C-alpha positions as MATLAB code, in Angstrom:
seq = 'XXXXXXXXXXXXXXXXXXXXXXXXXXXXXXXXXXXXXXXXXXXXXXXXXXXXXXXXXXXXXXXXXXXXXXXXXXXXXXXXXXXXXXXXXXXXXXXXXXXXXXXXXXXXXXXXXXXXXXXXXXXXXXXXXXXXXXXXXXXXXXXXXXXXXXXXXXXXXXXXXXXXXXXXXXXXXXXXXXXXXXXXXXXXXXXXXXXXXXXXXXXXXXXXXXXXXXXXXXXXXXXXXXXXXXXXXXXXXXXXXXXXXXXXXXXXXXXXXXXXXXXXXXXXXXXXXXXXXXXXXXXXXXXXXXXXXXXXXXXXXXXXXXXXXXXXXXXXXXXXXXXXXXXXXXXXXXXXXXXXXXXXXXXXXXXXXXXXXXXXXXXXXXXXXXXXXXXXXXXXXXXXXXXXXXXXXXXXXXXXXXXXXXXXXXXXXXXXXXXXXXXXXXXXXXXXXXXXX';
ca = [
     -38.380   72.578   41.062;
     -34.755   71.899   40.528;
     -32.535   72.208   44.441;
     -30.529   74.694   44.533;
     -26.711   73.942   45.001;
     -26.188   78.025   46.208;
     -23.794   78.409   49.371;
     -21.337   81.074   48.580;
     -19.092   81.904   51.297;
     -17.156   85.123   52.069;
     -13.320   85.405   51.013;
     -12.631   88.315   53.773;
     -14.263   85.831   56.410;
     -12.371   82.201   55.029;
      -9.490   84.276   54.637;
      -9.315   85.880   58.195;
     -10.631   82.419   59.807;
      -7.290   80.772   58.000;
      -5.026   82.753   59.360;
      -6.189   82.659   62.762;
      -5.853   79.181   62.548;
      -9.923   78.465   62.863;
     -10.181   76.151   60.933;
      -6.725   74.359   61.116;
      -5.630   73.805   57.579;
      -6.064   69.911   57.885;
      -9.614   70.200   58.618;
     -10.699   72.611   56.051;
      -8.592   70.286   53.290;
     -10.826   67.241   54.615;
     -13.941   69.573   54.388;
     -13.627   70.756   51.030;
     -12.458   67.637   49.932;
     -15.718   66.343   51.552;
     -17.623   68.851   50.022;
     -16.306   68.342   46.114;
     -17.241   64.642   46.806;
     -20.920   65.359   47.708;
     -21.455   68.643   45.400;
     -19.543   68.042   42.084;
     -20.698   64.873   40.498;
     -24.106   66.955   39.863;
     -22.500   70.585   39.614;
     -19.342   69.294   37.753;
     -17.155   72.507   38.411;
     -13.961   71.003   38.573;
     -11.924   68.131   36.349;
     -11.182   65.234   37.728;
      -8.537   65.048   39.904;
      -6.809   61.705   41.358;
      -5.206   62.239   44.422;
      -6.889   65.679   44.882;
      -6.839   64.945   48.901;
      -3.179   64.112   49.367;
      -1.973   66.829   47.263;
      -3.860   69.259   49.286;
      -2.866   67.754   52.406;
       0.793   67.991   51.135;
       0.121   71.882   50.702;
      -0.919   72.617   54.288;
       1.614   70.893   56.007;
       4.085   72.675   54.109;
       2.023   76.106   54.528;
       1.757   75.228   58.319;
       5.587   74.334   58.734;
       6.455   77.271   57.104;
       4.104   79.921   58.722;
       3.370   78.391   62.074;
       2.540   82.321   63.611;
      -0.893   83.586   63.156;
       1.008   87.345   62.722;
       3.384   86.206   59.750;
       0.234   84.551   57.773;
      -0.004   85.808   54.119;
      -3.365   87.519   53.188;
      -4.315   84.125   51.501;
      -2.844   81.562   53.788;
      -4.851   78.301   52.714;
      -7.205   79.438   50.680;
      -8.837   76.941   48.112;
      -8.930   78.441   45.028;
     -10.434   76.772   41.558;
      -8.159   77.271   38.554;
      -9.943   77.478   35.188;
      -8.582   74.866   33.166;
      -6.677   76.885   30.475;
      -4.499   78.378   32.813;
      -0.913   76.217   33.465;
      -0.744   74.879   37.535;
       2.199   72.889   37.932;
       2.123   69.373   38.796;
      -1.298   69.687   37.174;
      -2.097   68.711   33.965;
      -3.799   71.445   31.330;
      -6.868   69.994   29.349;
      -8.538   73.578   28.138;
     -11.449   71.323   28.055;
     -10.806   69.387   24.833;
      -9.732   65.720   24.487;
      -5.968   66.929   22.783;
      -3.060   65.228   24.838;
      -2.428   67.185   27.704;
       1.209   66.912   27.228;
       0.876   68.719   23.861;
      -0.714   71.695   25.558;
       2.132   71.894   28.688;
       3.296   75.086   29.699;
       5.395   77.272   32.135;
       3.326   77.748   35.442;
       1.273   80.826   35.100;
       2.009   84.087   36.332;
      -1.527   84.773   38.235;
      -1.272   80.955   39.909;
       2.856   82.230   41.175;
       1.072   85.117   43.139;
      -1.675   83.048   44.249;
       0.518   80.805   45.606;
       2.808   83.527   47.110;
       0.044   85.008   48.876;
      -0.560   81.501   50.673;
      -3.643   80.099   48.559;
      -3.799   76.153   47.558;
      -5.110   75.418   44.333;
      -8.088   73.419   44.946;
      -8.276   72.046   41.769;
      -8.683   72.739   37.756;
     -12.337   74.428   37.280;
     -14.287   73.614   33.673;
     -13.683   75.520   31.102;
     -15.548   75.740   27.498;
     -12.862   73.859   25.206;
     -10.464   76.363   24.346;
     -12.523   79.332   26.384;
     -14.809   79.341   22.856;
     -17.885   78.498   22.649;
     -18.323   74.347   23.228;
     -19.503   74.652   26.644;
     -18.955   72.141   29.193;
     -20.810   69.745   31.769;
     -20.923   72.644   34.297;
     -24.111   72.904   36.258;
     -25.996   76.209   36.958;
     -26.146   75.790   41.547;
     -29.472   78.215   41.200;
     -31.016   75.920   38.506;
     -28.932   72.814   37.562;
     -30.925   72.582   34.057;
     -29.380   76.091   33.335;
     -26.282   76.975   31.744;
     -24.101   78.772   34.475;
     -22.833   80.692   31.565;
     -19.203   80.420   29.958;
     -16.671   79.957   29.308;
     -15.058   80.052   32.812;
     -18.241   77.923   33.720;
     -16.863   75.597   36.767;
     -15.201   78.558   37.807;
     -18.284   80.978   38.285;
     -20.837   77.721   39.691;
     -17.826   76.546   41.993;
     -17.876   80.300   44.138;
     -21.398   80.268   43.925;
     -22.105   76.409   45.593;
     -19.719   77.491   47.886;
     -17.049   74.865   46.886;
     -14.307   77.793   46.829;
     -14.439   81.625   47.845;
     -12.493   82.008   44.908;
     -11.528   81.205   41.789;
      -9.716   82.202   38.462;
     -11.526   82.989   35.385;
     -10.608   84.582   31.569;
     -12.441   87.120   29.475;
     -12.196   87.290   25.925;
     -15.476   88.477   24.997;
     -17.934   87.824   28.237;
     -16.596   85.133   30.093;
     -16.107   86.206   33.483;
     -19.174   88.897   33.610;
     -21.450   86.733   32.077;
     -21.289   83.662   34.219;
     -20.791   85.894   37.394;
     -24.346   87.181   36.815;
     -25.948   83.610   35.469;
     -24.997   82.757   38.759;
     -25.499   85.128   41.421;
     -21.713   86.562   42.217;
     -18.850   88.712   41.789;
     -17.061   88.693   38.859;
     -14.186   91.015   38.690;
     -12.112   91.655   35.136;
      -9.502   93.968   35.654;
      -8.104   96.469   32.448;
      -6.568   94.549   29.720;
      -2.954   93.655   30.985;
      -3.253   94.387   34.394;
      -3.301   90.601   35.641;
      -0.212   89.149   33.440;
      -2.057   86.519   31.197;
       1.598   84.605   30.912;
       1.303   80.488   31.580;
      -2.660   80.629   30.248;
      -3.343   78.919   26.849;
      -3.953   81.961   24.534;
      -7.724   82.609   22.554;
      -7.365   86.140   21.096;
      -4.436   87.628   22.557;
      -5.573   90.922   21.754;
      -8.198   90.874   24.197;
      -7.775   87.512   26.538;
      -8.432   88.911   30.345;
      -7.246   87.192   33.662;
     -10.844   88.000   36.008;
     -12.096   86.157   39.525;
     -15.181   85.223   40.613;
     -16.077   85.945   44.729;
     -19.402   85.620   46.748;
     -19.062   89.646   47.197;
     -17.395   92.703   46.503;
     -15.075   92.934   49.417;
     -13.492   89.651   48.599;
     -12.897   91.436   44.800;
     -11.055   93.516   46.802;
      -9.258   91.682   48.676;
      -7.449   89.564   46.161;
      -7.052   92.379   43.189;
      -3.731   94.376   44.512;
      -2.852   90.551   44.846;
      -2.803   89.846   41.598;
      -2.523   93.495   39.784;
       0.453   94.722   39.010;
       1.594   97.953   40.350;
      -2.061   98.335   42.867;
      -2.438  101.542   44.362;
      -5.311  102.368   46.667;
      -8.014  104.735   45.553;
      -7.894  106.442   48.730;
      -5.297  107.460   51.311;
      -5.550  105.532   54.501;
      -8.970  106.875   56.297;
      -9.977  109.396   52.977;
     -13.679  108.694   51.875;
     -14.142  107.823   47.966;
     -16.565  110.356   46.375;
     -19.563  108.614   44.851;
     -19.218  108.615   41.123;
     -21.290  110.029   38.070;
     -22.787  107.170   36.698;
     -23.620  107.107   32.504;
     -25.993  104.318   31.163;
     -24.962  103.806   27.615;
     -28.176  104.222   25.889;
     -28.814  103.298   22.210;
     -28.448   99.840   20.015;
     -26.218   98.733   23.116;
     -28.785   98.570   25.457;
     -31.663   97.163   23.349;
     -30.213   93.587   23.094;
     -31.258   93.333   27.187;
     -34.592   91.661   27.667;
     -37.929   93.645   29.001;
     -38.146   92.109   31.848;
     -34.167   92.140   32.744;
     -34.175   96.115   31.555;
     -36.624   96.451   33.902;
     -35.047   95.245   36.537;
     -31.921   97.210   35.994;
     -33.871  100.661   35.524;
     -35.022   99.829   38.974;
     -31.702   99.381   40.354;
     -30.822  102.818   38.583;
     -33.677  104.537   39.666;
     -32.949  103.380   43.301;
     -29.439  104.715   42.829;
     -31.164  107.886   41.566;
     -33.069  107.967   44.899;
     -29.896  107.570   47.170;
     -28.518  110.700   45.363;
     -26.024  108.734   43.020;
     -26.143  111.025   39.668;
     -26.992  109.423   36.508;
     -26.795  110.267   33.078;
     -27.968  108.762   30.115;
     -25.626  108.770   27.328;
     -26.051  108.022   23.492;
     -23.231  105.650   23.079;
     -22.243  102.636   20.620;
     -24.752  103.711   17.719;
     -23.002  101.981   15.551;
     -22.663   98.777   17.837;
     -23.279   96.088   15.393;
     -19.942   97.120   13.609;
     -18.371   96.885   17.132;
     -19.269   93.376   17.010;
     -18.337   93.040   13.679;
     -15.011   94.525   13.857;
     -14.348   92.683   17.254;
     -15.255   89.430   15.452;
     -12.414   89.972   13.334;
     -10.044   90.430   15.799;
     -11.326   87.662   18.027;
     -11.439   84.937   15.093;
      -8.198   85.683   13.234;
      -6.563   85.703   16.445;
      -8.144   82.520   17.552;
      -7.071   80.786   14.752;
      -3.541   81.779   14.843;
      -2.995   80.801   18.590;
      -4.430   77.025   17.489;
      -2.825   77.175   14.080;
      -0.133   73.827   15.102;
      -2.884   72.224   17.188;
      -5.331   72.121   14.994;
      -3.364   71.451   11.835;
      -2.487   68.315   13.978;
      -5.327   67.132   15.739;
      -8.345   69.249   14.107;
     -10.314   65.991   14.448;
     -10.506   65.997   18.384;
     -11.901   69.789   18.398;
     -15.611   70.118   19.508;
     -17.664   71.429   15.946;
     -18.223   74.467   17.686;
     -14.521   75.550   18.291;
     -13.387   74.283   14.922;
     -16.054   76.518   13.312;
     -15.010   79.097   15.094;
     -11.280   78.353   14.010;
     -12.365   78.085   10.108;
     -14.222   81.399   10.520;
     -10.907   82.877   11.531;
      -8.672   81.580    9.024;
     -10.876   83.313    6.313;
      -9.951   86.347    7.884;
      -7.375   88.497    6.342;
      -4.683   89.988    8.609;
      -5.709   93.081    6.820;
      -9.124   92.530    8.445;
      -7.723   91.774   11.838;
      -5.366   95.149   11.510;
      -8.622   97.275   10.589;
     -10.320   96.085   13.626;
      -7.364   97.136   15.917;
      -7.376  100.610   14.440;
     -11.013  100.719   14.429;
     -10.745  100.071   18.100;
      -7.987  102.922   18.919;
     -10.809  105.225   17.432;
     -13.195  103.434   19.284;
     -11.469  104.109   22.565;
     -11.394  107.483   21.594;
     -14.609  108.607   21.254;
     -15.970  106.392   24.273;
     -13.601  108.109   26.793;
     -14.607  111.651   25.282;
     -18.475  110.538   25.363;
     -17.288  109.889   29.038;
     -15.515  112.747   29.639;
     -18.233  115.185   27.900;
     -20.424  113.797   29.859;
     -18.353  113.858   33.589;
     -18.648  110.199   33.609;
     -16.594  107.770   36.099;
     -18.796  104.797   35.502;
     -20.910  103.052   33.209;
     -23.437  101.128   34.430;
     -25.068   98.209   32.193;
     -26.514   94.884   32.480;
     -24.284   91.751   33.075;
     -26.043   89.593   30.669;
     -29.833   90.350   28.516;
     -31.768   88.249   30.917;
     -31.388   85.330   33.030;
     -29.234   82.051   32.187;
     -31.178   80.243   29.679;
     -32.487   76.407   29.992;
     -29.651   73.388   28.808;
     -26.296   73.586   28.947;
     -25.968   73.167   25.395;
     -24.518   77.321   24.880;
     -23.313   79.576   27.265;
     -25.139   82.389   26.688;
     -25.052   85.890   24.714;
     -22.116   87.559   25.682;
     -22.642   90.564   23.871;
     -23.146   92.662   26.693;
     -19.702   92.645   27.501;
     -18.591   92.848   23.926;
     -17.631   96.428   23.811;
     -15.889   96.997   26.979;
     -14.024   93.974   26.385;
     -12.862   95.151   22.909;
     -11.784   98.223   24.607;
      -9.807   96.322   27.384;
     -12.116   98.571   30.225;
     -12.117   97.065   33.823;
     -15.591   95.699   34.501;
     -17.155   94.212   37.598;
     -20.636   92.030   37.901;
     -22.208   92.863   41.122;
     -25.961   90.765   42.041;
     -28.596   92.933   40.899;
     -31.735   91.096   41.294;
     -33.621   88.338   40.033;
     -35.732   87.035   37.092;
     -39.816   86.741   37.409;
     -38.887   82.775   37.674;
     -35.760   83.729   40.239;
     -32.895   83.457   38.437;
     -29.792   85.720   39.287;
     -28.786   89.266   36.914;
     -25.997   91.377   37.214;
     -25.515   94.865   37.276;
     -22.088   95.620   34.967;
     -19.794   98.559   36.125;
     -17.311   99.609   34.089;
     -14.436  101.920   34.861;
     -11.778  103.567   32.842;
      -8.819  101.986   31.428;
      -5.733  101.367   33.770;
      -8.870  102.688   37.078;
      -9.590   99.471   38.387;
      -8.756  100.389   41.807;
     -11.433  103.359   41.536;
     -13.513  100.800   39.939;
     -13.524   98.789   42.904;
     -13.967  101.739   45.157;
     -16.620  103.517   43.795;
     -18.647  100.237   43.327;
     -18.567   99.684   47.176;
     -20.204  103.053   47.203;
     -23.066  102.126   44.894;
     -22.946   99.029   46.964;
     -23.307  100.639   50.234;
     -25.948  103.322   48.913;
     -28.614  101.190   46.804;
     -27.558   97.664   47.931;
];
């Protein structure tokens, strides 16, 4: 049996130690520091990084100069945070997980790293990314089961939370990459409604659909860090007021037969124990016509994909993985007339899934993260098609632990709000959290 590298640790509880000044910023840079050293050359979350130790040293003397009372600490104050690697850090160079010239792919520092950094975090580090945020995964490690995939294609970013390098960590979602890993390996993933997180400073896929998401060891830290990052965050609740516990709908149909038996089984259980805890469920005909969801999404994805690498690859097609190039060719054979039909397609789309919801007095839908478990190698990242329609639609989703496989690997229960509700989204999950565990 493959050792586990599993030792998530708590946001709310780092965060709060931080700015009490337990640990002093110096020691928890030469601990994590420490930590990567031991950890990563078999996990292989983050890129290399000369010089990782001083720069991080540099950070908290400057956060410690600057906010040297406990009371005046931002929510954040020396956090380590992992960065995926398509996402613009300055002083930090931008690989996207190919072998292009990193100058070439240079940007403006991203928005989502400027409010990191405002709230008091310190980059850790660049987290592995599949090349491009495609499909050509990288070297990243499943910590439950090293000879697993830890899913993609913010890989380093989902196994770095869960071994407990970081208690937090930036990911993207174009299709499934932020709910899919989160369940491969055993955390929270949290990607908020199309928009919401400005994806400005982050090397584009399918702009149409590319998500900023992070990955925590629980819900609260979710929490925590979204009004951080969101623009415009308004609590569910006013100060003290109880969130209701929502109607849940589980999207029955061609949707929910690509799950495995023994993962559907496992997440009718979870159900039924919401059931038994007096959460209301309703099962709800929905996506009968997914496999032209996929298709039309495809179109969208691919076209889009090509035109964001159109210079690149016209330059240096010869250093993309097979896999991404493919995937590039595929999307230059689409017509924009295509790509336009699958953006109307999806404003009827939207449509008829909030009026299913609606019909229905649905808040949530509940789903699988993933079909099953991660599977063996790390040679693919794993079906993301459970995500595949919510992402389309730009819905908020969150992966919360939901179990295990016969052979113990991690799944994840997918909750999915309504567009622009991700603060109800959050909310209400803490009640399914707090009611069925």
């Amino acid at each position: 049996m493959e050792e586990s590298l599993v030792r998530p640790r708590s946001l709310t509880v780092e965060a709060a130690g931080l700015r009490s000044g337990v640990p002093g910023l110096s020691e928890y840079v030469d601990r994590f520091c420490g930590l990567v050293e031991r950890v990563d050359p078999l996990l292989r979350a983050f890129v290399a990084e000369p010089g990782r130790h001083d720069r991080l040293r540099a950070r908290a003397r400057e956060l410690a100069a600057r906010y040297p009372e406990p009371s005046g600490r931002p929510p954040l104050y020396g956090v380590a945070v992992g960065v995926k690697d398509i996402v613009h850090v300055d002083g930090l160079p931008t690989h996207g997980g190919s072998t292009l010239p990193p100058g070439v792919l240079a940007g403006p520092q991203a928005v989502v790293v400027d409010r990191l950094l405002a709230a008091g975090a310190m980059v850790a580090g660049k987290t592995v990314t599949a090349e491009f945020a495609a499909t050509a995964p990288g070297p990243t490690r499943n910590p439950h089961r090293p000879g697993h995939t830890p899913g993609g294609s913010s890989s380093g970013s989902a196994a770095a939370v869960a071994a407990g390098l970081v208690p937090l960590a930036i990911g993207t979602q174009t299709v499934g990459s932020v709910i899919r890993p989160a369940a491969y390996c055993g955390v929270v993933g949290f990607r908020p409604t199309y928009g919401r997180i400005p994806i400005a400073g982050v090397i584009p896929n399918a702009p149409s659909l590319d998500t900023l998401g992070v990955f925590t060891a629980d819900l609260a830290g979710a929490a925590l860090v979204a009004p951080l990052l969101c623009d415009d965050w308004r609590p569910a609740a006013a100060g003290g007021e109880a969130v209701a516990a929502p109607v849940c709908g589980v999207p029955d149909g061609p949707y929910l037969e690509q799950v495995e038996p023994a993962a559907l089984r496992v997440f009718e259980e979870r159900v039924a124990r919401l059931v038994r805890a007096g959460v209301a469920v309703r099962r709800v005909p929905l996506f009968p016509d997914f496999a032209e969801v996929a298709r039309q999404s495809q179109f969208v994805n691919r076209f889009e994909l090509a035109r964001s690498h159109a210079d690149w690859f016209a330059r240096f097609g010869g250093l993309y993985r097979p896999e991404t190039a493919a995937s590039i060719r595929v999307g230059q054979g689409v017509a924009a007339e295509d790509r336009e039909a699958g953006l109307r397609f999806r404003e009827g789309l939207r449509e008829r899934v909030a009026g299913a919801a609606a019909a229905a007095g649905v808040d949530l839908w509940l789903a699988p993260s993933a079909p099953g478990g991660a599977p063996e190698g790390l040679h693919d990242t794993g079906p993301g098609g459970m995500s595949l329609p919510w992402s389309f639609l730009g819905l908020p989703a969150l992966s919360l632990p939901a179990g295990r496989t016969a052979d113990g690997l991690p799944l994840g229960l997918q909750v999915v709000g309504a567009a622009g509700g991700d603060e109800r989204l959050l909310a209400q999950a803490a009640v399914l959290e707090r009611v069925a565990g």
